[in-house]
Short mmCIF file of C-alpha atoms and ligand atoms in Angstrom, two decimals:
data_model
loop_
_atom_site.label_atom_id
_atom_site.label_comp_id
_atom_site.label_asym_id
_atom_site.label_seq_id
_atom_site.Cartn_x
_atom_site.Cartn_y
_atom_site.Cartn_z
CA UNK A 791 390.75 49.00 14.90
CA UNK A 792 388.57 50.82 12.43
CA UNK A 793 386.81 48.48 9.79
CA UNK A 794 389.00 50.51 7.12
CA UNK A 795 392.34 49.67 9.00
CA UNK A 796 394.54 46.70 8.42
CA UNK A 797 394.54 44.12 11.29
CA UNK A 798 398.23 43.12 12.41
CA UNK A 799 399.55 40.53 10.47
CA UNK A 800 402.28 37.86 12.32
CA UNK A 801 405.50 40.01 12.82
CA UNK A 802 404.46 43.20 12.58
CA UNK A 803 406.30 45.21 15.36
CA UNK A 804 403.84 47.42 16.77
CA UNK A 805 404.08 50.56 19.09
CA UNK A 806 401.67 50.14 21.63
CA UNK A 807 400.78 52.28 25.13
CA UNK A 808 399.89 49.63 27.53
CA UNK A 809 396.41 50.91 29.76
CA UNK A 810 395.46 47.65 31.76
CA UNK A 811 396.64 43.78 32.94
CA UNK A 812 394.38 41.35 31.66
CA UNK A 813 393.76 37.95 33.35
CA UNK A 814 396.80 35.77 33.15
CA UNK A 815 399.26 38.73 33.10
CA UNK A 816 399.16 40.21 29.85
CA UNK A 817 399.40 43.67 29.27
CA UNK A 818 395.96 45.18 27.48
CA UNK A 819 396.54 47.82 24.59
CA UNK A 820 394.15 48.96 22.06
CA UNK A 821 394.71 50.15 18.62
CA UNK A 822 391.78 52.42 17.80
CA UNK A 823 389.44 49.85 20.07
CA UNK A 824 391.12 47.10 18.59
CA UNK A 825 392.70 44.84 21.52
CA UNK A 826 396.19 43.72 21.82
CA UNK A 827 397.63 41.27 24.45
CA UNK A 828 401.27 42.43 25.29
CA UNK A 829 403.35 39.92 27.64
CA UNK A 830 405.68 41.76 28.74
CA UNK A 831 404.03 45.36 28.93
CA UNK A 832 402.65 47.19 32.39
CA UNK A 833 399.83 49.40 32.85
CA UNK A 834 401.42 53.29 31.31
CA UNK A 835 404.51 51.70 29.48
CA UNK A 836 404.77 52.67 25.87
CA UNK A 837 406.89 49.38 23.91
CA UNK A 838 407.46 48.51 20.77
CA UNK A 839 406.25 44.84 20.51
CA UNK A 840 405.89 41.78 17.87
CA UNK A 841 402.63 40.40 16.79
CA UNK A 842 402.34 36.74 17.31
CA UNK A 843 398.91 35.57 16.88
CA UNK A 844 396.41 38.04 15.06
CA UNK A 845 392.48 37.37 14.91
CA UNK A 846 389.79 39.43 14.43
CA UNK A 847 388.93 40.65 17.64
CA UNK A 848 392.59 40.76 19.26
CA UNK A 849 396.15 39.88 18.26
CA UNK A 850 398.60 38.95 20.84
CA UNK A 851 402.34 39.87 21.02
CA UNK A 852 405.10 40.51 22.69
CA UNK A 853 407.50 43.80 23.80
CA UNK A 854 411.07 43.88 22.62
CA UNK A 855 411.75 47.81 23.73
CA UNK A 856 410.13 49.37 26.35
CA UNK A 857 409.96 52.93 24.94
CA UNK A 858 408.68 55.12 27.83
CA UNK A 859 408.39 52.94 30.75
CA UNK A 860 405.78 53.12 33.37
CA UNK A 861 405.90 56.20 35.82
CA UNK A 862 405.50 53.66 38.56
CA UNK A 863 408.13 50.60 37.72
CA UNK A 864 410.16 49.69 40.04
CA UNK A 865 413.78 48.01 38.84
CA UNK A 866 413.95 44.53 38.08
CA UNK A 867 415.18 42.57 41.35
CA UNK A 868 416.12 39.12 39.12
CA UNK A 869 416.86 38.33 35.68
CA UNK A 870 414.15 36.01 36.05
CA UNK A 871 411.27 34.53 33.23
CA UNK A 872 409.42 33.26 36.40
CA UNK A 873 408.70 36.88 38.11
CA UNK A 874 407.13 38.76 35.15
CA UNK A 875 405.43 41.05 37.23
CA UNK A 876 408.39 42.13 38.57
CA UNK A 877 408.67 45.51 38.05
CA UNK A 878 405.16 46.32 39.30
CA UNK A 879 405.79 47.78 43.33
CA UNK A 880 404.26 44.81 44.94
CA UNK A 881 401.66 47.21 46.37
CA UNK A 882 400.01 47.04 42.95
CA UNK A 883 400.53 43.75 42.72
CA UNK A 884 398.36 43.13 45.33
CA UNK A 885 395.60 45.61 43.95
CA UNK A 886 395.31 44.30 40.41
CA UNK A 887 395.30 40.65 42.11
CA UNK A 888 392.19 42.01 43.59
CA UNK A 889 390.59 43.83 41.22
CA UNK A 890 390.91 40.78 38.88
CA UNK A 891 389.23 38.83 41.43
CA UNK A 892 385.97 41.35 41.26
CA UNK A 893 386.13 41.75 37.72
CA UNK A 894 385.79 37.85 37.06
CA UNK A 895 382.84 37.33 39.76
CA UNK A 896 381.22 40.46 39.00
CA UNK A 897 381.70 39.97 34.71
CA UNK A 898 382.35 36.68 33.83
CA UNK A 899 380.27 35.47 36.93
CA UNK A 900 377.81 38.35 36.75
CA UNK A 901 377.69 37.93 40.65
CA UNK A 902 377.05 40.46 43.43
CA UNK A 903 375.82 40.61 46.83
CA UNK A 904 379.21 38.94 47.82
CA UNK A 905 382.02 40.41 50.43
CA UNK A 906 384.92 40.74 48.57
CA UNK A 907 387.19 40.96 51.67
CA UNK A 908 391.06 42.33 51.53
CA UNK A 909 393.92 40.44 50.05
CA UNK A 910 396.27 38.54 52.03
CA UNK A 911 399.84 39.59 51.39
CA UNK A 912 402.56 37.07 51.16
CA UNK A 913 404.72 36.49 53.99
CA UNK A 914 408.14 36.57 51.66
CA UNK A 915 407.93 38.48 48.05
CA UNK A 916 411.44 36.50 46.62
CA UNK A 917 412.79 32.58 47.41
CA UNK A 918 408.97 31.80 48.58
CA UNK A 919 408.38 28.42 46.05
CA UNK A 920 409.39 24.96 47.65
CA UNK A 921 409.48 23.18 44.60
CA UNK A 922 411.07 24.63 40.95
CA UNK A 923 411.37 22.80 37.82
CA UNK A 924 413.99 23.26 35.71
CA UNK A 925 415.00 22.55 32.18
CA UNK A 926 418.04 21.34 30.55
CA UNK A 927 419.77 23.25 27.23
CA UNK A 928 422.73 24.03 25.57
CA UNK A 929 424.47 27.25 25.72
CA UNK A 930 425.45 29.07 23.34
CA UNK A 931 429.36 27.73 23.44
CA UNK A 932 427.72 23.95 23.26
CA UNK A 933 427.92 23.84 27.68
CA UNK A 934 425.09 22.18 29.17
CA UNK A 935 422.88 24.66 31.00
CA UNK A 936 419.77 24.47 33.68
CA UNK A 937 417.44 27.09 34.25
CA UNK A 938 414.05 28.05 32.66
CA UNK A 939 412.80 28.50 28.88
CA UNK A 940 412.96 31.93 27.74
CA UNK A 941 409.80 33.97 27.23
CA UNK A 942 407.56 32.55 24.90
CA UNK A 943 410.57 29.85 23.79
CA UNK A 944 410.67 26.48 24.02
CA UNK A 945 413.70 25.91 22.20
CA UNK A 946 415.92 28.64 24.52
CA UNK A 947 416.78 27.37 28.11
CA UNK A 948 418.00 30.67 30.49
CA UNK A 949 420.99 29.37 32.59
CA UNK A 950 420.24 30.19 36.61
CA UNK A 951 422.84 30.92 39.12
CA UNK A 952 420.89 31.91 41.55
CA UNK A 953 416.83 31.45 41.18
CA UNK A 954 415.53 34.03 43.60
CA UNK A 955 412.20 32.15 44.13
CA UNK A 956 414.01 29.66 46.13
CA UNK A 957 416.01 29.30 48.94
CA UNK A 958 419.63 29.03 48.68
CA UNK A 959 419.85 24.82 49.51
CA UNK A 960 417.74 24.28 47.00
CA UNK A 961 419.99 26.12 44.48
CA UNK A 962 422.95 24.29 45.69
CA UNK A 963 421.35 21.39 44.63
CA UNK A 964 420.92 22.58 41.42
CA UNK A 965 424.15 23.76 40.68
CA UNK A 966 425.75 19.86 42.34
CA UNK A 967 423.44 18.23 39.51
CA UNK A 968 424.43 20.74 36.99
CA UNK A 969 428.37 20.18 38.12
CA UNK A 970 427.60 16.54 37.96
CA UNK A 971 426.34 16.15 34.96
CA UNK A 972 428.92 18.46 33.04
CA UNK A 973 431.64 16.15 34.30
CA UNK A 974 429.62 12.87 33.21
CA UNK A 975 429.17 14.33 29.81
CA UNK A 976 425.90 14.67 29.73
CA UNK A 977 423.92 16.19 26.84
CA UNK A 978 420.28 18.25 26.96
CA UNK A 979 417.24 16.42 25.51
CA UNK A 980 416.48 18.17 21.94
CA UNK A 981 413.00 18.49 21.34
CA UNK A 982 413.33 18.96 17.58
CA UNK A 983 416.42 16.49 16.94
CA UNK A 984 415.05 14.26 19.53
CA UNK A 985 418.60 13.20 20.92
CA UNK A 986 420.40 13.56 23.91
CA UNK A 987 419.47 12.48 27.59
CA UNK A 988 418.71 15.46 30.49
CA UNK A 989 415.42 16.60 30.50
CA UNK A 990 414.30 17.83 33.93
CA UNK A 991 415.23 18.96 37.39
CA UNK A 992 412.78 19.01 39.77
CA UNK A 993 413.94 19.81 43.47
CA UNK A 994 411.18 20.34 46.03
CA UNK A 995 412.08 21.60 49.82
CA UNK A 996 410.26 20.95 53.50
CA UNK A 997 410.78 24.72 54.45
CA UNK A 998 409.77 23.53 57.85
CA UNK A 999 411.92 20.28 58.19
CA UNK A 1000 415.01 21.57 55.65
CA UNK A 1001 414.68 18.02 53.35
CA UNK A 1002 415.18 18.11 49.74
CA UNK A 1003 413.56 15.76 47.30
CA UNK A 1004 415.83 15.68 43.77
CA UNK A 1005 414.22 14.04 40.63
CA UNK A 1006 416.18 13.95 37.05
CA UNK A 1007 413.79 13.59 34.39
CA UNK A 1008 415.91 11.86 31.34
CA UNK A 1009 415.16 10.07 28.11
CA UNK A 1010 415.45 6.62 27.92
CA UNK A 1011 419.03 6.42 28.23
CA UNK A 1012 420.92 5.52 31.43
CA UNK A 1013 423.44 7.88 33.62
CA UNK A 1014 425.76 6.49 36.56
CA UNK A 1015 423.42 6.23 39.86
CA UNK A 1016 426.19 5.50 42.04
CA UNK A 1017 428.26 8.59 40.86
CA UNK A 1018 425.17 10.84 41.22
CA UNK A 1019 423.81 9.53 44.65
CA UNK A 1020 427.65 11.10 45.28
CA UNK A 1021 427.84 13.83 44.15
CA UNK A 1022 424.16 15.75 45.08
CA UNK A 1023 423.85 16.38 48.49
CA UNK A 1024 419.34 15.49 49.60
CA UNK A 1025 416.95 13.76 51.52
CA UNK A 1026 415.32 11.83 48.79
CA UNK A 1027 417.33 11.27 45.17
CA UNK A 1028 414.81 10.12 42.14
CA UNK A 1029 415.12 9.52 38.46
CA UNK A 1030 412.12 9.35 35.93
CA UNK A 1031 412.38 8.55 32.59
CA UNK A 1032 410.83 9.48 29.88
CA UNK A 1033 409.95 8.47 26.23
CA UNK A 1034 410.11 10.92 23.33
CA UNK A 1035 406.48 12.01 24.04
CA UNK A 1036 406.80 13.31 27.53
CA UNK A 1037 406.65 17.33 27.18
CA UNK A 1038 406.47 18.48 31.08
CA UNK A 1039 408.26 16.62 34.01
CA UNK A 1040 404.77 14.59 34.77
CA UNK A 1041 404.84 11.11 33.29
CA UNK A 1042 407.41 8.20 32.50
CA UNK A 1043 408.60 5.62 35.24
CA UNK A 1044 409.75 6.86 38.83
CA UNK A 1045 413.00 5.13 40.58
CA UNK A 1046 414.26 6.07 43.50
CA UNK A 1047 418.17 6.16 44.15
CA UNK A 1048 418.46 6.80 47.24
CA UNK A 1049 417.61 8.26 50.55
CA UNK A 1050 413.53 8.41 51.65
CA UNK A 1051 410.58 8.15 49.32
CA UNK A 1052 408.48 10.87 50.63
CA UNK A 1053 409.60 14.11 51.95
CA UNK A 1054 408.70 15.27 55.13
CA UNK A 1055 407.47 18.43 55.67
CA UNK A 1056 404.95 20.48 58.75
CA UNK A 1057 401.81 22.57 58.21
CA UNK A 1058 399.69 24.02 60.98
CA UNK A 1059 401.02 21.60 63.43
CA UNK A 1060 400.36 18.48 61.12
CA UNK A 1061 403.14 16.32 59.69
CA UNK A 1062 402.83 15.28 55.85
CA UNK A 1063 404.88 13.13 53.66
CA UNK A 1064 404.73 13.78 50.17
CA UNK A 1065 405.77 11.86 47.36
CA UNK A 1066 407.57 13.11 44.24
CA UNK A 1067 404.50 12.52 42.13
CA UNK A 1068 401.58 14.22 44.66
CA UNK A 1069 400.70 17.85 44.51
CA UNK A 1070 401.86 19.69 47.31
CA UNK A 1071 400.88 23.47 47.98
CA UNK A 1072 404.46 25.43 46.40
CA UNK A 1073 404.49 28.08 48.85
CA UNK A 1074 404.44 26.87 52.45
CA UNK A 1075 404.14 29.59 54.23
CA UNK A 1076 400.95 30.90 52.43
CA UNK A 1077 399.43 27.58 52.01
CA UNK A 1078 399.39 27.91 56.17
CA UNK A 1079 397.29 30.75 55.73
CA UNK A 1080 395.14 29.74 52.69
CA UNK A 1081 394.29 26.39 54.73
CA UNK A 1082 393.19 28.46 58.02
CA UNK A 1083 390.64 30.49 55.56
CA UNK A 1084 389.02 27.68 54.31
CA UNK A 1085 389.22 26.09 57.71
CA UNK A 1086 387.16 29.59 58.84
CA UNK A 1087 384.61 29.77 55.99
CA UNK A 1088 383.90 26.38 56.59
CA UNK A 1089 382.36 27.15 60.37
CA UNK A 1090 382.49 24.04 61.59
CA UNK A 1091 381.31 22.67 64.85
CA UNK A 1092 382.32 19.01 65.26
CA UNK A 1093 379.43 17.32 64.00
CA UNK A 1094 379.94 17.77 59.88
CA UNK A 1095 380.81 15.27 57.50
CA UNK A 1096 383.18 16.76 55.08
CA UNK A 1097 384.13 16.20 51.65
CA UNK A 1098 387.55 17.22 50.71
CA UNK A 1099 387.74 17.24 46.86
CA UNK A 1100 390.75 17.04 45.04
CA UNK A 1101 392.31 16.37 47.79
CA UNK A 1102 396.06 15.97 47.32
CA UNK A 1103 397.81 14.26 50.22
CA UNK A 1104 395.38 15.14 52.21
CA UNK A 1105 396.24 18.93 53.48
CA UNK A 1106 393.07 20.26 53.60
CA UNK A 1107 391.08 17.64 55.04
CA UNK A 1108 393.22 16.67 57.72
CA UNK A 1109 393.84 20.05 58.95
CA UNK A 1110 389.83 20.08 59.62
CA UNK A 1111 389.07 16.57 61.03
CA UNK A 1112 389.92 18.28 64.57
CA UNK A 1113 386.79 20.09 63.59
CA UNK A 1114 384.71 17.34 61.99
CA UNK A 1115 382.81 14.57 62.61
CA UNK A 1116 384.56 12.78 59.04
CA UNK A 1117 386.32 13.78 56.68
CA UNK A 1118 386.32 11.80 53.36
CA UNK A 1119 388.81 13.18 50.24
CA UNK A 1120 388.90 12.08 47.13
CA UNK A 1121 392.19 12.23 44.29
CA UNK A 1122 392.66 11.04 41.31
CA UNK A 1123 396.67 10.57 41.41
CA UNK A 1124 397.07 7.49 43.07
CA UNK A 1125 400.76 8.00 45.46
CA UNK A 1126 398.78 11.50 46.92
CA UNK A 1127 396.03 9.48 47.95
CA UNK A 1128 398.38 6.50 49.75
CA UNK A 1129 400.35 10.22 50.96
CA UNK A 1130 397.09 11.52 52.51
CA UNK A 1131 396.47 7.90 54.13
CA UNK A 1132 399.02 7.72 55.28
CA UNK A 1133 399.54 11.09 56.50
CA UNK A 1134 396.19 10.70 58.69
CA UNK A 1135 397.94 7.72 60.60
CA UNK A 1136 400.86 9.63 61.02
CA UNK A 1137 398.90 12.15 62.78
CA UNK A 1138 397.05 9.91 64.47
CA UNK A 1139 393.64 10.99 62.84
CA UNK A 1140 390.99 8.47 62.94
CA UNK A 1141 388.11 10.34 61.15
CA UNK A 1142 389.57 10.94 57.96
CA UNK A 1143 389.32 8.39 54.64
CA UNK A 1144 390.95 8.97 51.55
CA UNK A 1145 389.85 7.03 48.39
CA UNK A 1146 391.82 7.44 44.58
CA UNK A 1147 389.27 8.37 42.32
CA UNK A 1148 388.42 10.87 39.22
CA UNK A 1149 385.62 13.53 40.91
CA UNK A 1150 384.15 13.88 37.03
CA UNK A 1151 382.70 10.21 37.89
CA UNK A 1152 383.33 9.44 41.29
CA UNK A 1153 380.80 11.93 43.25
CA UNK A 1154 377.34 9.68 43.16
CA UNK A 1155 378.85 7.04 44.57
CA UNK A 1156 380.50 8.98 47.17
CA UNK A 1157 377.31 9.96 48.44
CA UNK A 1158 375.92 6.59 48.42
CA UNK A 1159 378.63 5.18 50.10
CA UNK A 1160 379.72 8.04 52.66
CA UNK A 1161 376.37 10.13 53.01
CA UNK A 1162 375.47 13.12 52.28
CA UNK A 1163 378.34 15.59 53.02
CA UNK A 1164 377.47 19.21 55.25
CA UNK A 1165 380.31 20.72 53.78
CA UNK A 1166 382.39 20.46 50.42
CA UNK A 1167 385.51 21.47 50.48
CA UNK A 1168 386.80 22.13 46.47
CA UNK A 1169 390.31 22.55 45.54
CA UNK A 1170 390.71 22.14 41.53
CA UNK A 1171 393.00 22.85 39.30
CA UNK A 1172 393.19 25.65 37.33
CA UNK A 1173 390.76 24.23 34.39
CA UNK A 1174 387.94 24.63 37.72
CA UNK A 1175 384.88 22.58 37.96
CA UNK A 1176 383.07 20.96 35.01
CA UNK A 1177 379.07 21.71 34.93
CA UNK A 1178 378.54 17.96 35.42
CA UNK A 1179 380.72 18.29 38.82
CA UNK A 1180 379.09 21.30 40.00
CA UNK A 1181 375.86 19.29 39.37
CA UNK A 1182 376.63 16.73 40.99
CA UNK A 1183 377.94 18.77 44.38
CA UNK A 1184 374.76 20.99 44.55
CA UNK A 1185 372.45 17.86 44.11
CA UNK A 1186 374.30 16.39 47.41
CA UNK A 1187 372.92 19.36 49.03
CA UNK A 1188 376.19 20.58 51.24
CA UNK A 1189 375.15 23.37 53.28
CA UNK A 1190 378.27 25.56 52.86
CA UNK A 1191 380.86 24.70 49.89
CA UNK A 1192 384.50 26.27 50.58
CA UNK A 1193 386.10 26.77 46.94
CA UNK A 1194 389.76 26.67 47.11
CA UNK A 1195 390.55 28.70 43.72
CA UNK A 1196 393.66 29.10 41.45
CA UNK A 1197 392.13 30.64 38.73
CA UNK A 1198 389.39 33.22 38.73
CA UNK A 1199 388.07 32.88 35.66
CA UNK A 1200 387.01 29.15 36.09
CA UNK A 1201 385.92 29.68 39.93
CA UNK A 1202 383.28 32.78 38.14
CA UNK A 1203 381.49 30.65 36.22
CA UNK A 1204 381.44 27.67 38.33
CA UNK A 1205 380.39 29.87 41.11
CA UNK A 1206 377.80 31.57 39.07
CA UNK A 1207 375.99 27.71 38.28
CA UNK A 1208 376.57 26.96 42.26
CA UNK A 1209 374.25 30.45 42.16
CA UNK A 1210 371.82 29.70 39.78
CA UNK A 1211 371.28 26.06 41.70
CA UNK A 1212 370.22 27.58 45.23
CA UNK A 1213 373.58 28.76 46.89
CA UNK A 1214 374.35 32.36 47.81
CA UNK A 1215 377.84 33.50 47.57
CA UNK A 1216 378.62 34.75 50.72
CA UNK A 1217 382.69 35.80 50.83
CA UNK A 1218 385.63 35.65 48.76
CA UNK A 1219 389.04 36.54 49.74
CA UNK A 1220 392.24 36.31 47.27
CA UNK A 1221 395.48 35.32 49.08
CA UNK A 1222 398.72 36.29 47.64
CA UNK A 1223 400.97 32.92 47.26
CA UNK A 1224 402.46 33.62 43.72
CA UNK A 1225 404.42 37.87 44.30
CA UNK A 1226 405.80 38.33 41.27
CA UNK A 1227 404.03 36.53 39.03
CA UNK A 1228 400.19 36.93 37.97
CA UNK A 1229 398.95 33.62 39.37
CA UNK A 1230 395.75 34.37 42.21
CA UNK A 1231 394.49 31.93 44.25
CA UNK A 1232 391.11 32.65 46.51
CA UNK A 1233 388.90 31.00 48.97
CA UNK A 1234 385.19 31.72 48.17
CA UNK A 1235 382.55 30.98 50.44
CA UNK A 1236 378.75 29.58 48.99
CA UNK A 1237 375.95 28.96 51.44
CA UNK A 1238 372.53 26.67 50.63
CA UNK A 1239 369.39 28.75 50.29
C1 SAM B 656 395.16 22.41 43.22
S1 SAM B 656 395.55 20.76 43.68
C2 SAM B 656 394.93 20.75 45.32
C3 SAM B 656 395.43 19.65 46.21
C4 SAM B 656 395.20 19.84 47.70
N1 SAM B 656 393.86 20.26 48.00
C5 SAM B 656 396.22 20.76 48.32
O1 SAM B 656 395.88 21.86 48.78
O2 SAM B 656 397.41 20.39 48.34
C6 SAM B 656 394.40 19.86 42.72
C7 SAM B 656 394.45 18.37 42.91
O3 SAM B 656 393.39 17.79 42.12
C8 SAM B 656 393.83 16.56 41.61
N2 SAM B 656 392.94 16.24 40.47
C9 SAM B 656 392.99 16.77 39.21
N3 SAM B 656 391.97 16.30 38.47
C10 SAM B 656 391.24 15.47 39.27
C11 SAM B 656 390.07 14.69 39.08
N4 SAM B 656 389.44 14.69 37.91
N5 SAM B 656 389.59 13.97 40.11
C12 SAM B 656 390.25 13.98 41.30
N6 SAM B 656 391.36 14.70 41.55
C13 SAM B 656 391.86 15.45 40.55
C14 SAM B 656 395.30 16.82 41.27
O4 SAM B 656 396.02 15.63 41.18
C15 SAM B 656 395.73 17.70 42.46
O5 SAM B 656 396.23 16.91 43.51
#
C-alpha cells in the first residue's frame, strides 16, 4: 500500500485479485504491495471481501462474492466449512502442498542441500477422516441442529446431512443422536447466554474393524442414559461433561454408558485400542503410509534403541519394534500411554515401554534411565518442538531423527536448530492425509554429522 494510501480499516469490503495460498490456506492479495489474507479466495479469483483484522503490514479478511472466479476451479463437491480447498482440482492441491513444504525449509528454515522427494497422494479425496467433531446450535426456526460452525463464526452452527469426510455409519450415528435428542428436548449449549445442555458430538470409526466410538459432550446437566444407550446404534457410547469454561470437546469428566472403552481398530498388521481421550492418526488409510515412511527413513537394522516421542498409543513405535532392539515412547496424556501399553501386550511386543510424561521436562531423565537413543522418532503437534526440546534431543546424540510433521512452519525452524547443532537434513517428503483442506503433514529425515 503506498505510504500516502489509507490502510483498510475493520469492514471495509475490498475488491481483491487473489495471486497465491499462503501457509494455513489463506488466499494472498496485495493492494499496491500491501498484503491481504483472504480465506476464502484461490490463486486468479477476483472477490469482493471484508476486512477483519487490519495492521500495518497486512490486514486479513474474508470473500463474500467471488467476482471472476479462477480459470481453473473446479465446482464445489460439498456444502462443506471443513473442505475449503475444495474447489482447487486436487492436482493442485497436491502441488501447492508441496511447494509450501519447500518454501518453509528453504525460507523460514533457510535450508538446502535436502531431497525434497514427491508428494504422496491420498488414497480417498472425500469420507477419508475416522473421527469428526461436531457442534450443537439452533436453527433458525429454534430446531436443534449438529454440524460445524460457519466460517469464521462461532456463534453459527451449519446443520450436516451428510458430512462427506466420513463414511456413511458414522453419519448415521449422527443423525440417531441428533433424532434422539430432538425427541428428549434437548437444547444447544449457548456460549454467550451460557444455558442449555448439548455441546459436542464426537464419533470416531475403526475403518478396518467397522466400530464406532460416540461421546456427547454436555454441560453440567443430566440427559436419560438408558434412553440414549437405545436409541444410537455403536461399539463404545460415552458422555463428558463439561463446565462453562470448556471451549473444544477436550476436557471435563469422561463416563462411559455403554458398550467397550477403547475402540479397536488395525494398522500395518498391528491391533490398537484407543481410548476416547488418546490421539489417534484421523485418516487411516494414510496414517498406513505416513508410518511406513518414517519406518524407511529410520533404516533400521535390529540393533537400535528408539525413542518414540509424543507417542500417542503407541502407533509409531510399535510398528518399528520388529525392527528394533527397544523402543521406549513417551506421552503426556495419560489413557494414550495405558493405550500404547497396552497395545504392545496385545501384540505381543516385548521390546517396547511406554512411560506418561511431558517431553518439555521429561527428556534428561529419559536418557539416564533408558540410554542413549540411535534414533528419535518426533511426532508433535502442530505448535512443533520448543528450542529447549530440540536441545535436549541433539545433546542425546541420536544418529538419525525421523520428524513426523503437521505443520511446516514449526518443523522449518526446528529443523533449521537440529542444523545448526551438527545434523544434516537429508529427505523430506509431504504426504497428503488432509484433500480438501490445507493441513500438510511430512516426514523429514536429519542425520548426525
Ligand atoms: C500429532 S500427535 C502424534 C501421536 C502419535 N505419534 C500418532 O501418530 O498417533 C502428538 C501427540 O503428542 C502428545 N503431546 C502433546 N504435548 C506433549 C508433551 N509436552 N509431552 C508429551 N506428549 C505430548 C499429544 O497428546 C499427542 O498424542
Amino acid at each position: 500500500m503506498p505510504a500516502t494510501a489509507q490502510r483498510p480499516s475493520r469492514g471495509d469490503v475490498l475488491e481483491l485479485t487473489i495471486d497465491s495460498l499462503a501457509h494455513g490456506g489463506n488466499g494472498v492479495a496485495r493492494l499496491e504491495g500491501y498484503v491481504v489474507f483472504v480465506a476464502g479466495g484461490l490463486p486468479g479469483d477476483r472477490v469482493r471481501a471484508v476486512v477483519g483484522k487490519s495492521k500495518k503490514a497486512y490486514a486479513e479478511a474474508r470473500a463474500i462474492e467471488i467476482v471472476q472466479p479462477a480459470p481453473d476451479r473446479v465446482p464445489p463437491f460439498a456444502d462443506h466449512p471443513g473442505a475449503p480447498w475444495q474447489e482447487l482440482p486436487y492436482e493442485r492441491q497436491l502441488a501447492v502442498k508441496a511447494e509450501q513444504v519447500e518454501d518453509a525449509l528453504r525460507r523460514i528454515g533457510k535450508l538446502d542441500g535436502f531431497e525434497l522427494e514427491p508428494i504422496v497422494p491420498a488414497v480417498e479425496q472425500w469420507r477419508y477422516r475416522n473421527k469428526l467433531e461436531y457442534s450443537f446450535g439452533t436453527g433458525p426456526d429454534g430446531e436443534l441442529v449438529c454440524g460445524f460452525h460457519a466460517p469464521g463464526r462461532w456463534d453459527e452452527i451449519l446443520p450436516m446431512d451428510d458430512c462427506l469426510l466420513a463414511s456413511e455409519r458414522s453419519n448415521e450415528v449422527r443423525g440417531q443422536v441428533l433424532e434422539w435428542a430432538r425427541q428428549q428436548g434437548l437444547s444447544a449449549w449457548d456460549r454467550r447466554e451460557q444455558i442449555g445442555l448439548l455441546r459436542n458430538l464426537v464419533i470416531r470409526e475403526g475403518r478396518r474393524t467397522g466400530e464406532l466410538q460416540v461421546r456427547l459432550v454436555t454441560s453440567l446437566g443430566s440427559i436419560d442414559v438408558d434412553s440414549l444407550a437405545d436409541a444410537v446404534k455403536c461399539d463404545g457410547l460415552f458422555w463428558t461433561r463439561q463446565d462453562q469454561l470448556g471451549e473444544t470437546a477436550l476436557g471435563g469428566e469422561t463416563t462411559l454408558i455403554s458398550g467397550a472403552p477403547q475402540l479397536r481398530e488395525q494398522l500395518g498388521g498391528l491391533e490398537f485400542l484407543i481410548s476416547p481421550e488418546a490421539f489417534f492418526q484421523t485418516n487411516t488409510e494414510m496414517a498406513e503410509q505416513l508410518y511406513a515412511l518414517a519406518a524407511e527413513f529410520a533404516q533400521l537394522r535390529g540393533h537400535e534403541r528408539v525413542f518414540d516421542l509424543y507417542c500417542g498409543i503407541g502407533t509409531i513405535g510399535l510398528s518399528l519394534a520388529a525392527r528394533a532392539r527397544e523402543v521406549v515412547g513417551v506421552e503426556i496424556v495419560e489413557p494414550a500411554v495405558a493405550d500404547a501399553i497396552e497395545n504392545a501386550r496385545v501384540n505381543d511386543i516385548l521390546n517396547a515401554r511406554f512411560y506418561a510424561g511431558d517431553i518439555r521436562l521429561a527428556m534428561r531423565e529419559l536418557v539416564e534411565q533408558a540410554g542413549r537413543p540411535d534414533v528419535v522418532v518426533v511426532d508433535p503437534p502442530r505448535a512443533g518442538l520448543s528450542q529447549k526440546v530440540v536441545r535436549r534431543i541433539v545433546e542425546a546424540q541420536p544418529s538419525r531423527i525421523v520428524y513426523v510433521s503437521c505443520n511446516p512452519t514449526t518443523l522449518a525452524p526446528n529443523a533449521a536448530q537440529m542444523v545448526e547443532a551438527g545434523y544434516r537434513l537429508v529427505r523430506v517428503r509431504p504426504v497428503d492425509m488432509f484433500p480438501q483442506t490445507p493441513h500438510i503433514e511430512s516426514v523429514a529425515l536429519l542425520e548426525r554429522g
